[in-house]
Amino acid sequence: MKTNQLTIFVILCLISAFTFGQSKTIDTYKSTLNWTGKAAFNTYSLSGTLKVKSGAITIENDSIKSLNIVIDMKSLDHENKDLKTHLRGNDFFEVKTYSQATFKLSKAVSISNNEAQITGEMTIKDISKTESFTIKLNENYSELSFNISIDRTDYGVKFNSPSFFKKMKENAIADEFKLKGNLKLD
């Protein structure tokens, strides 16, 4: 009898967990964010890292109800110290003034085959734009990954942009950069 009661209790707990949703925080120590930028007219590229400052996701009935990610822009890193300083400075992300970037999901989306097409508000340098991209989740929703292209000029980062400086040639930096995330969820 006690075994049956325990079994029923466990089943009810599992059902309520999936019915009422799972709220998970992003583990900022185990999560990774990698960025890649490249030249506009040749194959030169460079990459580095950023850190997640905080974040959370709520999943209910195979739908993502909320997703918030805060990126620590002061953590912007590259192995070349001068380049790192330049990227953090006024020509690019001005991290002393704009110390964080954010993403907030605009509306709930369904998860299908452990993937979801999400749309939300990305804010960089206090400029907010709508961004859409695909995220992938592992089977038990403990890990989320994405690879997004972001047009830096949408956020006021115009240094050496071929869209604004037509005669840059080999010094032009592509407008889009890639941000690849692998976020661990607790």
Short mmCIF file of C-alpha atoms in Angstrom, two decimals:
data_model
loop_
_atom_site.label_atom_id
_atom_site.label_comp_id
_atom_site.label_asym_id
_atom_site.label_seq_id
_atom_site.Cartn_x
_atom_site.Cartn_y
_atom_site.Cartn_z
CA MET A 1 0.00 0.00 0.00
CA LYS A 2 2.78 2.44 0.93
CA THR A 3 4.59 1.57 -2.31
CA ASN A 4 1.47 2.43 -4.32
CA GLN A 5 1.05 5.72 -2.45
CA LEU A 6 4.69 6.60 -3.05
CA THR A 7 4.36 5.74 -6.75
CA ILE A 8 1.24 7.89 -7.09
CA PHE A 9 2.97 10.76 -5.26
CA VAL A 10 6.00 10.60 -7.58
CA ILE A 11 3.77 10.51 -10.68
CA LEU A 12 1.77 13.52 -9.45
CA CYS A 13 4.99 15.45 -8.78
CA LEU A 14 6.26 14.70 -12.27
CA ILE A 15 2.96 15.69 -13.87
CA SER A 16 2.81 18.95 -11.93
CA ALA A 17 6.41 19.78 -12.86
CA PHE A 18 5.61 19.50 -16.55
CA THR A 19 2.16 21.07 -16.27
CA PHE A 20 3.23 24.12 -14.28
CA GLY A 21 6.52 24.58 -16.05
CA GLN A 22 10.18 24.41 -15.34
CA SER A 23 12.01 27.61 -14.52
CA LYS A 24 15.74 27.25 -14.90
CA THR A 25 18.57 29.69 -14.45
CA ILE A 26 21.60 29.90 -16.71
CA ASP A 27 24.73 28.60 -15.03
CA THR A 28 27.07 31.52 -15.72
CA TYR A 29 30.21 29.54 -14.85
CA LYS A 30 29.57 26.58 -17.16
CA SER A 31 28.02 28.51 -20.07
CA THR A 32 30.06 29.79 -23.02
CA LEU A 33 29.59 32.60 -25.52
CA ASN A 34 31.94 32.85 -28.50
CA TRP A 35 31.96 35.69 -31.02
CA THR A 36 33.50 35.82 -34.50
CA GLY A 37 34.03 38.88 -36.64
CA LYS A 38 35.59 39.02 -40.08
CA ALA A 39 36.89 41.28 -42.78
CA ALA A 40 34.30 42.42 -45.31
CA PHE A 41 36.29 41.63 -48.47
CA ASN A 42 38.77 38.86 -47.62
CA THR A 43 38.98 35.73 -45.50
CA TYR A 44 40.54 37.28 -42.37
CA SER A 45 38.52 36.57 -39.22
CA LEU A 46 39.02 36.78 -35.49
CA SER A 47 37.17 35.42 -32.51
CA GLY A 48 36.91 35.72 -28.77
CA THR A 49 34.61 35.20 -25.84
CA LEU A 50 31.97 36.90 -23.71
CA LYS A 51 30.43 35.83 -20.40
CA VAL A 52 26.80 35.45 -19.44
CA LYS A 53 26.02 37.68 -16.46
CA SER A 54 22.62 36.14 -15.70
CA GLY A 55 19.62 34.56 -17.34
CA ALA A 56 16.60 32.31 -16.98
CA ILE A 57 14.21 30.24 -19.07
CA THR A 58 10.72 28.92 -18.34
CA ILE A 59 9.52 25.83 -20.21
CA GLU A 60 5.93 24.62 -19.91
CA ASN A 61 4.19 21.88 -21.94
CA ASP A 62 7.00 21.80 -24.55
CA SER A 63 6.80 25.57 -25.00
CA ILE A 64 9.31 28.22 -24.04
CA LYS A 65 7.29 30.78 -22.08
CA SER A 66 10.15 33.12 -21.21
CA LEU A 67 13.85 33.51 -21.92
CA ASN A 68 16.07 36.29 -20.63
CA ILE A 69 19.83 36.51 -21.15
CA VAL A 70 22.14 39.23 -19.81
CA ILE A 71 25.64 39.41 -21.32
CA ASP A 72 28.52 41.04 -19.45
CA MET A 73 30.02 43.28 -22.15
CA LYS A 74 32.99 44.12 -19.91
CA SER A 75 33.98 40.46 -20.27
CA LEU A 76 34.51 40.87 -24.05
CA ASP A 77 37.82 39.10 -24.60
CA HIS A 78 40.41 38.41 -27.27
CA GLU A 79 43.96 37.09 -26.97
CA ASN A 80 45.37 40.34 -28.43
CA LYS A 81 45.28 42.93 -25.63
CA ASP A 82 45.26 45.94 -28.00
CA LEU A 83 42.37 44.52 -30.03
CA LYS A 84 40.45 43.70 -26.84
CA THR A 85 40.91 47.30 -25.66
CA HIS A 86 39.78 48.63 -29.06
CA LEU A 87 36.66 46.43 -29.13
CA ARG A 88 35.75 47.53 -25.60
CA GLY A 89 36.31 51.20 -26.49
CA ASN A 90 34.37 53.99 -28.18
CA ASP A 91 34.85 52.70 -31.77
CA PHE A 92 32.93 49.53 -30.95
CA PHE A 93 30.96 48.50 -27.85
CA GLU A 94 31.79 51.27 -25.32
CA VAL A 95 31.65 48.83 -22.42
CA LYS A 96 32.36 51.47 -19.76
CA THR A 97 29.06 53.12 -20.70
CA TYR A 98 27.12 50.05 -21.91
CA SER A 99 28.23 47.28 -19.56
CA GLN A 100 25.62 44.73 -20.59
CA ALA A 101 23.67 43.48 -23.58
CA THR A 102 20.35 41.67 -23.20
CA PHE A 103 17.97 39.36 -25.01
CA LYS A 104 14.32 38.94 -23.95
CA LEU A 105 11.89 36.55 -25.63
CA SER A 106 8.90 38.41 -27.13
CA LYS A 107 6.33 35.62 -27.11
CA ALA A 108 5.98 31.97 -26.15
CA VAL A 109 7.13 29.44 -28.76
CA SER A 110 6.70 25.70 -29.19
CA ILE A 111 9.58 23.28 -29.01
CA SER A 112 9.64 20.71 -31.82
CA ASN A 113 12.35 18.04 -32.09
CA ASN A 114 14.26 19.90 -29.36
CA GLU A 115 14.41 23.09 -31.45
CA ALA A 116 12.54 26.38 -31.35
CA GLN A 117 12.51 29.42 -33.61
CA ILE A 118 12.55 32.34 -31.20
CA THR A 119 12.02 36.07 -31.62
CA GLY A 120 12.91 38.64 -29.04
CA GLU A 121 14.32 42.01 -28.22
CA MET A 122 18.11 42.27 -28.34
CA THR A 123 19.58 45.35 -26.69
CA ILE A 124 23.17 46.42 -27.32
CA LYS A 125 24.44 49.91 -26.42
CA ASP A 126 20.90 50.81 -25.27
CA ILE A 127 19.58 50.21 -28.80
CA SER A 128 16.88 47.55 -29.03
CA LYS A 129 16.08 45.56 -32.17
CA THR A 130 14.05 42.45 -32.90
CA GLU A 131 16.18 39.37 -33.59
CA SER A 132 15.00 35.89 -34.64
CA PHE A 133 17.05 32.71 -34.52
CA THR A 134 16.89 28.99 -33.82
CA ILE A 135 17.81 27.50 -30.47
CA LYS A 136 18.44 23.85 -29.72
CA LEU A 137 17.76 22.14 -26.41
CA ASN A 138 19.04 18.78 -25.24
CA GLU A 139 16.61 15.99 -24.24
CA ASN A 140 16.18 17.00 -20.59
CA TYR A 141 16.29 20.77 -21.25
CA SER A 142 19.50 21.24 -19.28
CA GLU A 143 21.42 22.79 -22.16
CA LEU A 144 20.52 25.41 -24.78
CA SER A 145 22.62 26.30 -27.82
CA PHE A 146 22.38 28.84 -30.63
CA ASN A 147 24.38 30.45 -33.42
CA ILE A 148 23.17 33.89 -34.47
CA SER A 149 24.37 36.52 -36.93
CA ILE A 150 24.00 40.07 -35.61
CA ASP A 151 24.35 43.21 -37.72
CA ARG A 152 26.49 45.44 -35.50
CA THR A 153 25.47 48.58 -37.41
CA ASP A 154 21.88 48.11 -36.17
CA TYR A 155 23.29 48.81 -32.71
CA GLY A 156 25.36 51.86 -33.57
CA VAL A 157 28.68 50.04 -34.10
CA LYS A 158 29.78 51.51 -37.43
CA PHE A 159 33.59 51.50 -37.22
CA ASN A 160 35.08 50.57 -40.64
CA SER A 161 31.68 49.38 -41.89
CA PRO A 162 31.43 49.04 -45.68
CA SER A 163 27.79 50.14 -45.39
CA PHE A 164 28.87 53.55 -44.12
CA PHE A 165 32.41 53.96 -45.45
CA LYS A 166 32.31 52.92 -49.12
CA LYS A 167 36.05 53.30 -49.84
CA MET A 168 37.39 51.12 -47.00
CA LYS A 169 38.35 48.15 -49.24
CA GLU A 170 40.72 45.76 -47.36
CA ASN A 171 40.26 47.66 -44.06
CA ALA A 172 36.50 47.15 -44.02
CA ILE A 173 35.04 45.00 -41.27
CA ALA A 174 31.91 42.99 -42.08
CA ASP A 175 28.72 44.41 -40.59
CA GLU A 176 27.62 41.04 -39.24
CA PHE A 177 29.31 39.12 -36.48
CA LYS A 178 28.44 35.66 -35.17
CA LEU A 179 27.53 34.88 -31.59
CA LYS A 180 27.55 31.21 -30.65
CA GLY A 181 26.18 30.19 -27.28
CA ASN A 182 26.20 27.00 -25.27
CA LEU A 183 24.22 27.70 -22.12
CA LYS A 184 23.96 25.28 -19.21
CA LEU A 185 20.63 25.39 -17.38
CA ASP A 186 20.07 24.60 -13.68
#
